[in-house]
């Protein structure tokens, strides 16, 4: 998954402001204690990060 697609999915699911804030501030233990932005910078795949975000926020399966 491309990062641009990942960012669009985040924005579509959570709204542009909340998605940006979450990516910058919310720490996910499942991402090694990183935020989304930190996980992307560390080289984790956008697809893996999206799965963890969906699990943490109970995104319905049809939107995963």
Coordinates of N, CA and C in Angstrom, one line a residue:
X1 N 0.8 -1.2 0.0 CA 0.0 0.0 0.0 C 0.9 1.2 0.0
X2 N 0.6 2.2 -0.8 CA 1.3 3.4 -0.9 C 0.9 4.3 0.3
X3 N 1.8 5.1 0.7 CA 1.6 6.0 1.9 C 0.4 7.0 1.5
X4 N 0.3 7.4 0.3 CA -0.7 8.3 -0.1 C -2.1 7.6 0.0
X5 N -2.2 6.4 -0.3 CA -3.4 5.6 -0.1 C -3.7 5.5 1.4
X6 N -2.7 5.2 2.2 CA -2.8 5.0 3.6 C -3.4 6.4 4.2
X7 N -2.8 7.5 3.8 CA -3.3 8.8 4.3 C -4.7 9.1 3.9
X8 N -5.1 8.7 2.7 CA -6.5 8.9 2.3 C -7.4 8.0 3.1
X9 N -7.0 6.8 3.4 CA -7.9 5.9 4.2 C -8.0 6.4 5.6
X10 N -7.0 6.9 6.1 CA -7.0 7.5 7.5 C -8.0 8.7 7.5
X11 N -7.9 9.6 6.5 CA -8.7 10.8 6.4 C -10.2 10.4 6.1
X12 N -10.4 9.4 5.3 CA -11.8 9.0 5.0 C -12.4 8.4 6.3
X13 N -11.6 7.7 7.0 CA -12.2 7.0 8.2 C -12.4 7.9 9.4
X14 N -11.4 8.8 9.6 CA -11.4 9.6 10.9 C -11.6 11.1 10.7
X15 N -11.6 11.5 9.4 CA -11.7 12.9 9.1 C -10.3 13.5 9.0
X16 N -10.1 14.5 8.2 CA -8.7 15.0 7.9 C -8.0 15.5 9.2
X17 N -8.7 16.2 10.0 CA -8.0 16.8 11.2 C -7.7 15.7 12.2
X18 N -8.7 14.9 12.5 CA -8.4 13.8 13.5 C -7.4 12.8 13.0
X19 N -7.4 12.5 11.7 CA -6.4 11.6 11.2 C -5.0 12.1 11.3
X20 N -4.8 13.4 11.0 CA -3.5 14.0 11.1 C -3.0 14.0 12.6
X21 N -4.0 14.4 13.5 CA -3.6 14.5 14.9 C -3.3 13.1 15.4
X22 N -4.1 12.1 15.1 CA -3.8 10.7 15.5 C -2.5 10.2 15.0
X23 N -2.2 10.5 13.8 CA -0.9 10.0 13.2 C 0.3 10.6 13.9
X24 N 0.1 11.8 14.4 CA 1.2 12.5 15.1 C 1.3 12.2 16.5
X25 N 0.2 12.0 17.2 CA 0.1 12.0 18.7 C -0.2 10.6 19.3
X26 N -1.0 9.8 18.7 CA -1.5 8.6 19.3 C -0.4 7.5 19.2
X27 N 0.0 7.0 20.4 CA 1.0 6.0 20.5 C 0.4 4.6 20.5
X28 N 0.8 3.7 19.6 CA 0.3 2.4 19.5 C 1.3 1.4 20.0
X29 N 0.9 0.7 21.0 CA 1.8 -0.4 21.6 C 2.1 -1.4 20.5
X30 N 1.1 -1.7 19.7 CA 1.3 -2.7 18.6 C 2.3 -2.3 17.6
X31 N 2.6 -1.0 17.5 CA 3.6 -0.5 16.6 C 4.9 -0.3 17.3
X32 N 5.2 -0.9 18.4 CA 6.4 -0.8 19.1 C 6.5 0.5 20.0
X33 N 5.3 1.0 20.4 CA 5.3 2.2 21.2 C 5.5 3.4 20.3
X34 N 5.2 3.3 19.0 CA 5.4 4.4 18.1 C 4.0 5.0 17.7
X35 N 4.1 6.3 17.2 CA 2.9 6.8 16.5 C 2.9 6.3 15.1
X36 N 1.9 6.6 14.4 CA 1.8 6.3 12.9 C 3.0 6.9 12.2
X37 N 3.2 8.2 12.4 CA 4.3 8.9 11.7 C 5.6 8.3 12.0
X38 N 5.8 8.0 13.3 CA 7.1 7.4 13.7 C 7.3 6.0 13.1
X39 N 6.2 5.2 13.0 CA 6.3 3.9 12.4 C 6.6 4.0 10.9
X40 N 6.0 4.9 10.2 CA 6.3 5.1 8.8 C 7.7 5.5 8.6
X41 N 8.2 6.4 9.5 CA 9.6 6.9 9.4 C 10.6 5.7 9.7
X42 N 10.1 4.8 10.5 CA 11.0 3.7 10.9 C 11.0 2.6 9.8
X43 N 10.1 2.7 8.8 CA 10.1 1.8 7.7 C 9.1 0.7 7.8
X44 N 8.2 0.7 8.7 CA 7.1 -0.2 8.8 C 6.2 0.0 7.6
X45 N 5.6 -1.0 7.1 CA 4.7 -0.9 5.9 C 3.4 -0.2 6.2
X46 N 2.9 0.6 5.3 CA 1.7 1.3 5.5 C 0.5 0.3 5.7
X47 N 0.6 -0.8 5.0 CA -0.4 -1.8 5.1 C -0.5 -2.4 6.6
X48 N 0.7 -2.7 7.1 CA 0.8 -3.2 8.5 C 0.2 -2.1 9.5
X49 N 0.6 -0.9 9.3 CA 0.2 0.2 10.2 C -1.4 0.3 10.1
X50 N -1.9 0.3 8.9 CA -3.3 0.4 8.7 C -4.1 -0.7 9.4
X51 N -3.6 -1.9 9.3 CA -4.2 -3.0 10.1 C -4.2 -2.8 11.6
X52 N -3.1 -2.3 12.1 CA -3.1 -2.0 13.5 C -4.0 -0.8 13.9
X53 N -4.1 0.2 13.1 CA -5.0 1.3 13.4 C -6.5 0.8 13.3
X54 N -6.8 0.0 12.4 CA -8.1 -0.6 12.2 C -8.5 -1.4 13.5
X55 N -7.6 -2.2 13.9 CA -7.8 -3.1 15.1 C -8.0 -2.2 16.3
X56 N -7.1 -1.2 16.5 CA -7.2 -0.4 17.7 C -8.5 0.4 17.8
X57 N -9.0 0.8 16.6 CA -10.2 1.7 16.6 C -11.4 1.0 16.1
X58 N -11.4 -0.4 16.1 CA -12.6 -1.2 15.6 C -13.2 -0.7 14.3
X59 N -12.4 -0.5 13.3 CA -12.9 -0.1 12.0 C -13.5 -1.4 11.4
X60 N -14.8 -1.2 10.9 CA -15.5 -2.4 10.4 C -14.7 -3.0 9.2
X61 N -14.9 -4.3 9.1 CA -14.1 -5.1 8.2 C -14.3 -4.6 6.7
X62 N -15.4 -4.1 6.4 CA -15.7 -3.7 5.0 C -14.9 -2.4 4.7
X63 N -14.3 -1.7 5.7 CA -13.6 -0.5 5.4 C -12.1 -0.7 5.7
X64 N -11.7 -2.0 5.9 CA -10.3 -2.2 6.2 C -9.4 -2.4 5.0

